[in-house]
XYZ file of C-alpha atoms in Angstrom:
657
model
C 83.062 71.958 103.696
C 80.706 73.589 101.279
C 80.974 77.298 100.654
C 77.796 79.218 101.350
C 76.967 82.278 99.297
C 73.892 83.907 97.806
C 73.269 83.532 94.112
C 70.929 85.585 91.929
C 67.892 83.511 90.969
C 65.826 86.448 89.786
C 65.131 84.721 86.497
C 63.686 81.333 87.361
C 62.369 80.973 83.822
C 65.928 80.853 82.572
C 66.698 78.024 84.953
C 63.574 76.154 83.849
C 64.523 76.656 80.222
C 67.971 75.277 80.930
C 66.395 72.041 82.070
C 64.910 71.623 78.614
C 68.235 72.128 76.890
C 69.392 68.657 77.818
C 70.488 66.456 80.664
C 73.783 65.169 81.881
C 75.878 63.917 78.985
C 78.399 61.757 80.710
C 79.697 59.495 77.956
C 81.620 56.491 79.147
C 85.015 55.663 77.814
C 83.921 52.756 75.602
C 81.260 54.745 73.800
C 83.673 57.649 73.349
C 86.117 55.486 71.540
C 83.383 54.289 69.215
C 82.121 57.803 68.412
C 85.421 59.563 67.943
C 86.337 58.317 64.506
C 86.296 61.893 63.200
C 88.827 63.048 65.805
C 92.608 63.153 65.341
C 94.405 59.929 66.085
C 94.917 59.450 69.807
C 92.380 62.105 70.851
C 89.693 60.865 73.220
C 86.820 62.670 74.918
C 87.011 61.667 78.555
C 84.333 64.074 79.782
C 81.472 65.855 78.023
C 78.893 68.111 79.615
C 76.069 70.096 78.022
C 74.425 73.275 79.340
C 77.556 74.650 80.945
C 76.935 78.382 80.915
C 78.798 81.672 81.163
C 77.091 84.753 82.627
C 78.772 87.728 80.889
C 76.383 90.168 82.580
C 73.694 90.106 85.231
C 71.019 89.777 82.543
C 69.677 86.270 82.029
C 69.009 87.005 78.352
C 72.737 87.408 77.745
C 73.882 84.131 79.269
C 75.776 81.851 76.913
C 75.387 78.084 77.162
C 77.728 75.595 75.603
C 79.422 72.234 75.747
C 82.348 71.537 78.061
C 84.801 68.775 77.166
C 87.920 67.213 78.568
C 90.030 65.701 75.799
C 92.945 63.355 76.277
C 95.630 63.082 73.625
C 98.703 61.119 74.482
C 99.788 62.129 77.976
C 98.192 65.575 77.711
C 94.762 66.666 78.884
C 92.908 69.605 77.305
C 89.772 71.520 78.174
C 87.395 73.104 75.669
C 84.153 75.013 76.030
C 82.250 75.737 72.820
C 79.077 77.884 72.928
C 75.947 76.679 71.161
C 74.672 78.259 67.967
C 71.168 79.624 67.515
C 70.089 80.155 71.110
C 67.042 82.409 70.944
C 67.516 83.527 74.521
C 70.913 84.882 73.559
C 69.738 86.898 70.578
C 71.294 90.063 71.982
C 74.770 88.572 71.724
C 76.485 88.462 68.363
C 78.538 85.604 66.987
C 81.600 87.677 67.769
C 80.524 87.871 71.421
C 80.161 84.104 71.612
C 83.531 83.513 69.991
C 85.066 85.885 72.504
C 84.299 83.436 75.286
C 85.142 80.246 73.409
C 87.751 78.161 75.201
C 89.790 76.151 72.734
C 92.091 73.332 73.681
C 93.648 74.701 76.852
C 96.248 72.198 78.091
C 96.243 71.513 81.807
C 99.953 72.268 81.898
C 98.768 75.886 81.650
C 96.127 75.627 84.380
C 97.098 76.767 87.859
C 93.996 75.984 89.893
C 90.286 75.271 89.800
C 87.969 76.885 92.309
C 84.623 75.220 93.003
C 81.669 77.212 94.306
C 78.562 75.647 95.774
C 76.035 78.387 96.587
C 73.243 77.743 99.023
C 70.889 78.926 96.264
C 71.624 78.630 92.578
C 73.938 76.574 90.441
C 77.369 75.212 91.161
C 80.112 76.859 89.170
C 83.866 76.624 88.718
C 86.531 79.147 87.889
C 89.636 77.975 86.048
C 92.738 80.039 86.842
C 95.609 79.858 84.382
C 99.236 79.747 85.412
C 99.634 83.302 84.087
C 97.239 84.496 86.775
C 94.426 85.132 84.295
C 91.131 83.361 84.776
C 88.276 82.286 82.543
C 84.800 83.512 83.449
C 82.814 81.305 85.850
C 81.371 78.194 84.213
C 77.918 77.411 85.652
C 76.754 73.792 85.675
C 72.969 74.016 85.289
C 72.567 70.234 85.444
C 75.272 69.330 87.931
C 78.459 67.529 87.008
C 81.155 69.455 88.864
C 82.134 66.441 90.944
C 82.466 64.273 87.833
C 84.454 67.036 86.111
C 86.991 67.204 88.942
C 87.053 63.426 89.284
C 87.890 63.037 85.596
C 90.673 65.587 85.824
C 92.129 63.784 88.813
C 92.343 60.586 86.777
C 94.670 62.230 84.264
C 96.618 65.007 86.010
C 97.963 65.659 89.482
C 95.131 67.398 91.372
C 95.330 68.283 95.070
C 93.284 70.386 97.443
C 94.878 73.672 98.384
C 95.569 74.592 101.977
C 93.585 77.722 101.167
C 90.347 75.788 101.273
C 88.622 72.535 100.464
C 87.079 74.017 97.322
C 90.367 75.123 95.749
C 92.182 72.499 93.680
C 95.761 72.919 92.513
C 96.574 71.462 89.113
C 99.891 69.945 88.059
C 101.327 68.304 85.023
C 101.494 64.860 86.570
C 104.363 63.999 84.224
C 106.572 66.665 85.795
C 107.532 66.176 89.468
C 109.516 69.419 89.589
C 106.494 71.347 88.455
C 104.507 69.557 91.132
C 107.038 70.724 93.721
C 106.743 74.302 92.545
C 102.967 74.217 92.802
C 103.312 73.455 96.489
C 105.203 76.737 96.788
C 102.294 78.661 95.253
C 104.334 81.494 93.777
C 102.489 84.698 92.848
C 101.122 84.977 89.342
C 102.793 81.728 88.362
C 103.153 81.275 84.621
C 103.368 78.144 82.536
C 106.211 75.957 83.685
C 106.219 73.522 80.811
C 109.829 73.400 79.750
C 109.118 71.495 76.600
C 106.091 71.123 74.330
C 103.707 68.700 75.967
C 100.957 68.811 73.392
C 100.497 67.884 69.804
C 97.363 69.988 69.433
C 97.466 73.677 68.596
C 96.037 75.805 71.354
C 94.488 77.996 68.713
C 92.221 75.276 67.392
C 90.107 72.510 68.740
C 91.612 69.011 68.663
C 88.263 67.673 67.530
C 86.086 68.235 64.512
C 83.035 68.094 66.758
C 80.907 66.845 63.880
C 78.229 65.706 66.256
C 77.918 69.182 67.749
C 77.636 70.762 64.318
C 75.005 68.272 63.277
C 72.955 69.319 66.259
C 73.405 72.951 65.314
C 74.878 73.647 68.736
C 78.516 74.406 68.071
C 79.775 77.675 66.638
C 82.792 78.172 64.370
C 85.885 76.767 66.053
C 88.433 78.837 64.135
C 88.556 81.702 66.666
C 91.195 81.789 69.382
C 90.715 82.372 73.067
C 90.782 86.093 73.636
C 92.198 87.476 76.838
C 89.339 89.922 76.756
C 87.197 87.218 78.259
C 88.969 87.961 81.511
C 88.061 91.609 81.225
C 84.448 90.663 80.681
C 84.058 88.613 83.805
C 82.257 90.240 86.682
C 84.501 91.532 89.412
C 82.427 89.752 91.978
C 83.657 86.468 90.555
C 87.347 87.292 90.198
C 89.109 84.390 91.916
C 92.694 84.863 90.868
C 94.114 85.332 94.300
C 96.978 82.871 94.140
C 99.777 84.586 95.983
C 100.813 82.430 98.886
C 103.072 83.599 101.645
C 103.622 79.882 102.158
C 106.535 80.369 99.772
C 108.378 82.281 102.460
C 108.813 79.284 104.723
C 109.895 77.171 101.760
C 112.456 79.477 100.147
C 115.216 76.929 100.388
C 113.144 74.563 98.247
C 112.657 76.953 95.325
C 113.929 75.409 92.106
C 114.958 76.681 88.722
C 111.292 76.558 87.804
C 110.564 79.277 90.363
C 113.242 81.448 88.834
C 111.830 80.950 85.354
C 108.333 81.621 86.613
C 108.972 84.907 88.376
C 111.436 86.069 85.711
C 108.811 85.746 83.019
C 106.329 87.473 85.300
C 108.553 90.497 85.708
C 109.562 90.608 82.063
C 105.876 91.262 81.479
C 105.900 94.028 84.081
C 108.933 95.704 82.510
C 107.425 95.467 79.049
C 104.254 97.151 80.238
C 105.715 99.987 82.288
C 104.437 99.652 85.793
C 102.294 96.775 84.572
C 98.805 95.674 85.397
C 98.971 93.689 88.560
C 97.050 90.430 88.241
C 94.937 89.072 91.059
C 96.400 86.744 93.601
C 95.272 85.464 96.953
C 96.556 85.398 100.491
C 96.902 81.711 100.946
C 98.067 81.618 104.516
C 101.118 79.944 105.960
C 104.033 80.652 108.245
C 106.558 83.361 107.488
C 109.309 81.458 109.206
C 112.420 80.754 107.187
C 114.602 77.783 107.929
C 117.179 79.875 109.754
C 120.550 78.202 109.675
C 123.719 79.713 110.981
C 126.196 79.892 108.169
C 129.366 81.711 107.267
C 128.136 84.511 105.036
C 131.641 85.436 103.983
C 132.622 81.929 102.996
C 134.721 82.094 99.842
C 133.578 80.436 96.686
C 135.864 77.872 95.115
C 136.395 80.176 92.175
C 135.647 83.845 91.669
C 135.623 85.811 88.449
C 136.352 89.512 87.867
C 133.457 91.760 88.835
C 132.436 94.934 87.023
C 133.172 97.996 89.136
C 130.430 100.015 90.782
C 129.796 103.035 88.515
C 128.473 105.095 91.437
C 131.292 104.476 93.875
C 132.887 107.908 93.370
C 129.592 109.795 93.629
C 128.573 107.857 96.717
C 131.882 108.670 98.386
C 131.069 112.374 98.105
C 127.820 112.093 100.035
C 128.494 109.038 102.162
C 129.953 109.462 105.585
C 127.392 111.399 107.589
C 127.801 109.888 111.041
C 124.922 108.342 112.943
C 124.033 110.374 116.001
C 123.278 109.130 119.510
C 119.583 108.458 120.077
C 117.171 111.246 120.939
C 116.891 111.557 124.722
C 114.218 112.949 127.096
C 115.883 116.330 127.600
C 116.269 116.966 123.891
C 112.708 115.761 123.282
C 111.236 118.161 125.827
C 112.997 121.047 124.120
C 111.090 120.281 120.924
C 107.717 120.817 122.645
C 106.014 124.042 123.566
C 104.307 124.582 126.902
C 101.087 122.905 125.728
C 102.808 119.911 124.199
C 102.877 120.883 120.524
C 105.900 119.866 118.482
C 107.335 123.175 117.326
C 109.392 121.896 114.369
C 108.275 118.515 113.069
C 110.890 118.473 110.322
C 113.694 119.010 112.836
C 112.297 116.165 114.930
C 112.088 113.853 111.952
C 115.621 114.741 110.876
C 116.925 114.097 114.372
C 115.278 110.691 114.526
C 116.440 109.890 110.998
C 120.074 110.247 112.028
C 119.932 108.734 115.479
C 116.650 107.118 116.410
C 115.494 107.560 119.988
C 115.891 106.056 123.403
C 113.444 103.284 124.061
C 111.666 105.168 126.838
C 110.513 107.817 124.334
C 109.088 105.452 121.755
C 105.689 105.096 123.380
C 105.133 108.834 123.011
C 106.993 109.579 119.770
C 105.934 106.618 117.648
C 102.331 107.822 117.833
C 103.447 110.977 116.003
C 105.589 109.178 113.437
C 102.762 106.787 112.605
C 100.218 109.570 112.276
C 98.055 108.576 115.226
C 98.714 111.965 116.834
C 99.126 115.234 114.933
C 102.406 117.065 115.404
C 100.496 120.227 116.355
C 98.248 118.516 118.925
C 98.398 119.531 122.583
C 98.702 117.352 125.673
C 94.995 117.826 126.357
C 93.960 117.020 122.801
C 95.993 113.839 122.803
C 94.547 112.711 126.107
C 91.016 113.365 124.851
C 91.753 111.410 121.665
C 93.028 108.474 123.698
C 89.802 108.401 125.665
C 87.654 108.485 122.532
C 89.746 105.879 120.750
C 89.737 103.544 123.727
C 85.929 103.570 123.722
C 85.866 103.031 119.971
C 88.304 100.153 120.269
C 86.191 98.437 122.912
C 83.126 98.832 120.687
C 84.867 97.092 117.798
C 86.328 94.400 120.037
C 82.969 93.454 121.496
C 81.748 92.616 117.989
C 83.790 89.438 117.883
C 83.785 88.785 121.627
C 80.004 88.582 121.583
C 79.923 85.847 118.952
C 78.542 82.745 120.620
C 79.812 79.237 119.856
C 76.594 78.587 117.960
C 77.120 81.702 115.872
C 80.734 80.760 115.254
C 79.628 77.428 113.814
C 77.795 79.407 111.132
C 80.494 82.041 110.630
C 83.188 80.351 108.571
C 85.160 83.500 107.892
C 85.414 84.320 111.598
C 86.488 80.780 112.495
C 89.157 80.753 109.815
C 90.553 84.138 110.747
C 90.509 83.366 114.458
C 92.216 80.027 113.935
C 94.883 81.550 111.741
C 95.601 84.366 114.188
C 95.795 82.004 117.145
C 98.209 79.808 115.246
C 100.429 82.757 114.326
C 100.624 84.656 117.605
C 101.944 81.684 119.550
C 105.015 81.654 117.300
C 105.572 85.419 116.972
C 108.676 86.723 118.768
C 108.387 84.184 121.581
C 112.111 84.512 122.220
C 111.509 88.099 123.379
C 110.917 88.430 127.114
C 107.735 90.426 126.467
C 106.150 87.399 124.754
C 108.064 84.626 126.476
C 106.573 81.805 128.505
C 103.362 79.829 128.616
C 100.036 81.612 129.092
C 101.682 84.942 128.341
C 99.112 87.746 128.650
C 100.841 89.776 125.948
C 100.401 86.952 123.461
C 96.694 87.086 124.218
C 96.715 90.848 123.660
C 98.430 90.292 120.326
C 95.636 87.897 119.380
C 92.886 90.249 120.564
C 94.259 93.229 118.650
C 94.606 91.252 115.425
C 91.105 89.838 115.747
C 89.736 93.300 116.418
C 91.590 94.668 113.406
C 90.070 91.948 111.246
C 86.661 93.335 112.223
C 87.740 96.971 111.929
C 89.096 96.349 108.414
C 86.888 93.469 107.407
C 87.836 93.704 103.725
C 91.519 93.131 104.416
C 91.033 90.895 107.434
C 94.151 89.103 108.600
C 97.142 87.831 106.657
C 100.445 86.293 107.619
C 102.988 88.957 108.448
C 100.618 91.260 110.284
C 101.575 89.730 113.616
C 105.207 90.560 112.833
C 104.302 94.202 112.266
C 102.136 94.468 115.378
C 104.526 92.766 117.777
C 107.038 95.642 118.244
C 104.202 98.189 118.347
C 102.485 96.380 121.211
C 105.846 95.962 122.949
C 106.499 99.713 122.720
C 102.998 101.042 123.451
C 102.286 98.493 126.211
C 98.625 99.434 125.925
C 96.014 97.499 123.989
C 94.017 100.405 122.590
C 97.054 102.573 121.795
C 98.795 99.665 120.082
C 95.680 98.955 118.031
C 95.345 102.495 116.686
C 99.047 102.794 115.939
C 98.799 99.492 114.087
C 95.793 100.835 112.170
C 97.845 103.873 111.156
C 100.697 101.645 109.989
C 98.378 99.375 108.039
C 96.854 102.394 106.300
C 100.242 102.632 104.601
C 101.324 99.002 104.416
C 97.904 97.442 103.841
C 98.529 97.041 100.076
C 101.327 94.609 100.985
C 98.601 92.226 102.155
C 95.823 93.092 99.753
C 94.547 90.197 97.673
C 95.797 91.646 94.411
C 99.265 92.165 95.986
C 99.701 95.322 93.922
C 101.669 96.846 96.772
C 104.310 94.126 96.677
C 104.560 94.173 92.903
C 105.024 97.922 92.724
C 107.768 97.772 95.367
C 109.634 94.914 93.680
C 109.358 96.734 90.381
C 110.691 99.928 91.969
C 113.670 98.062 93.458
C 114.524 96.681 90.024
C 114.394 100.158 88.479
C 116.519 101.648 91.263
C 119.168 98.944 90.883
C 119.153 99.582 87.142
C 119.698 103.281 87.850
C 122.229 102.954 90.664
C 124.203 99.854 89.664
C 123.718 98.938 86.032
C 126.359 96.145 86.058
C 124.540 94.440 88.933
C 121.213 94.927 87.168
C 122.650 93.407 83.991
C 123.978 90.498 86.017
C 120.510 89.836 87.419
C 119.124 90.092 83.914
C 121.607 87.569 82.526
C 120.827 85.173 85.377
C 117.047 85.476 85.218
C 116.857 87.305 88.548
C 115.076 90.449 87.355
C 112.007 89.517 89.372
C 113.853 90.592 92.563
C 111.726 88.067 94.375
C 114.576 87.517 96.818
C 113.635 90.913 98.305
C 110.068 89.808 99.001
C 110.431 89.198 102.733
C 112.383 92.403 103.239
C 109.536 94.456 101.811
C 106.583 92.501 103.142
C 107.427 92.901 106.833
C 109.861 95.817 106.654
C 113.079 93.844 107.318
C 111.615 92.476 110.545
C 113.469 89.162 110.198
C 116.779 90.631 109.084
C 117.780 92.399 112.326
C 117.553 91.810 116.031
C 114.537 93.298 117.806
C 116.125 96.568 118.956
C 117.703 97.187 115.549
C 114.360 96.543 113.871
C 112.698 99.205 116.013
C 115.495 101.649 115.180
C 115.124 100.956 111.461
C 111.362 101.349 111.575
C 111.451 104.731 113.303
C 114.027 105.938 110.775
C 111.798 104.793 107.899
C 108.691 106.343 109.482
C 110.276 109.807 109.544
C 109.948 110.004 105.729
C 112.777 112.523 106.055
C 114.575 112.069 102.725
C 111.945 109.893 101.114
C 108.894 107.967 102.190
C 110.388 105.107 100.155
C 113.744 104.900 101.918
C 113.113 101.196 102.524
C 113.573 100.633 98.768
C 116.995 102.256 98.938
C 117.787 100.032 101.918
C 117.151 97.044 99.629
C 119.481 98.490 97.022
C 122.104 99.267 99.666
C 122.133 95.676 100.903
C 122.420 94.309 97.367
C 125.240 96.717 96.530
C 127.101 95.872 99.726
C 127.195 92.217 98.696
C 127.401 92.792 94.928
C 130.985 91.558 94.603
C 130.164 88.291 96.330
C 126.966 87.803 94.333
C 128.605 88.502 90.973
C 132.002 87.041 91.825
C 130.521 83.706 92.801
C 128.126 83.749 89.840
C 125.094 83.128 92.008
C 122.052 81.902 90.143
C 118.518 82.524 91.377
C 118.435 79.584 93.780
C 121.862 80.314 95.239
C 121.052 84.007 95.585
C 117.778 83.221 97.330
C 119.564 81.007 99.819
C 122.302 83.590 100.331
C 119.809 86.398 101.010
C 117.946 84.167 103.441
C 121.134 83.484 105.372
C 122.028 87.186 105.600
C 119.541 87.487 108.451
C 121.376 88.671 111.535
C 124.562 89.495 109.612
C 123.719 92.946 108.226
C 125.267 96.073 109.767
C 122.276 98.409 110.085
C 124.207 101.642 110.621
C 126.297 101.087 107.489
C 123.250 100.144 105.443
C 121.367 103.263 106.566
C 124.298 105.454 105.579
C 124.496 103.724 102.217
C 120.738 104.059 101.689
C 120.918 107.777 102.474
C 123.728 108.276 99.972
C 121.886 106.292 97.306
C 118.709 108.278 97.838
C 120.560 111.580 97.490
C 122.447 110.449 94.398
C 119.345 109.071 92.718
C 117.494 112.335 93.230
C 114.550 112.998 90.946
C 115.466 110.066 88.707
C 115.096 107.768 91.677
C 111.746 109.235 92.650
C 110.556 108.831 89.051
C 111.463 105.127 89.190
C 108.906 104.475 91.919
C 105.308 103.953 90.725
C 102.766 106.370 92.191
C 100.999 104.934 95.220
C 103.789 102.506 96.072
C 103.623 101.679 99.809
C 104.052 103.316 102.225
C 102.445 106.127 100.240
C 99.005 106.783 101.623
C 96.316 105.470 99.273
C 93.916 107.840 97.589
C 90.801 107.975 99.732
C 88.092 107.004 97.254
C 85.944 105.398 99.920
C 87.216 101.902 99.093
C 90.682 101.241 100.489
C 90.792 97.512 99.799
C 89.310 96.042 96.661
C 88.391 92.588 97.854
C 86.971 90.517 95.080
C 85.916 86.931 95.674
C 84.547 87.460 99.182
C 83.975 83.848 100.113
C 87.596 82.842 100.655
C 90.180 84.356 102.940
């Protein structure tokens, strides 16, 4: 399916001029061999294309045209793009500017994906995303040739279409089957997985002399290296690097040593750069389901080694031990309200819920306060009036997608994709719960309707895997479509960054967990460091859907309402992660678990964690960490409310979900 998007053709003269620059230069293999005598031994041009252009700005006069090549040497394939010299139309750009964009001998072992764009108006272009998550600026093919470019690549490396879309192509080193396996996992910000040098050509220089290009006066000096600033120069509207795939969650048991190396290197970069710039990644959709296998979590390893003691054990003993209270009941709840329904002491309420949760019958009323849908100082009458207004607003948003006719839907790719994805997810969300059990369950349909409506309410964010997991208990508790929707909206205001395309929310949380473990259990942190586990990627599912898969349904609701109180910290969920890791630290370190073993072990903890003990541990850890703990958490880390600058979700390449 072709992608449809509008493309600026305000300067038709530039397009006409491009036609005079030259035509398709597809040189067949035989002629290449005859004309490559000046190239290093074994190097062969397998693809050559003129008038491939970069648009650094929106001004046609500043576009840079050049020659794109695919070069084969041995078993390795390289890509180069060299700008022409002496283009009068580009007089405003200096030689330094042109060299900035020069692409020199990039091996395809370092390429993660290629995204093809076919606008309804304008030129086809591609965006090459590196394994590091960085991307080159869009390369526009003024004279066609994208199909031949991809076809040539496919002849020499492993190239497959992504499940994300028919115009996204995943690139593999076809010599390396393990790397190919990892690509199917689509880890976030994947970096180069080449475990040994696979090229005999320096990346800093072209493998060819390109004498022919120089003779034509078209090729600039090839001594400059690719600058990462070219990524900074690309227009945000073309940023495609959205390669995070939640598909990895259903394939955790398949993650290999390559995944460990990949994410370890990724987080070494984050640690080196403080909180780190979070690179762009996408929401390639897939199931969140793990292969859940019943296993003996306490099974002894054949051989254990001495484990470093917990340096905080004495301090934790001093603060640990506050008993969990019975849940808040109706009588106690009514005493917290004045005659008009205002909550007289919100902090006392939040503290009470923090230590005991609440009876299920109260959740419908109290969760709306915890989530921020209702103000603590609102009256009965004000809340009823708000419900009426919000119900009307909800119906207005819902009718937007309900009124889309089948003919419209045929021309609305984004709607079809989101609708299909939601329908696929809701039929496998919590179907073992009586509320969603059975065929033709009306509550499953409500789940679908709310998610579709949210995708129109927050069109930038849309829908991503995991949202159905977060909505399911809310709908179960509220048992009202409109109320559930607005409570879900309030929750997503805080957790939305978990699903944003740049995944900055997930990265900041994983980084914070690593810093908290370093603060609260340095031997465990050092163990992770020695075993290339500093990425803390094994905590990904915990954070993404707030431990939804780790506890039974009732326990999940208890945990959520405790977290939503923000009593000790709005980031208590990070201390819950640390508490779980510390509880199993002796087993992890004693059995010398590597990344793969640890990932499998964490996966199999589901259903085996004592929530009350973990909450007590998390409380003690939070108190002990104090200000140092708070300083370890980057500002804006979810569930902190984002700064309201008018743009909550920076969605870049708008044509792909």
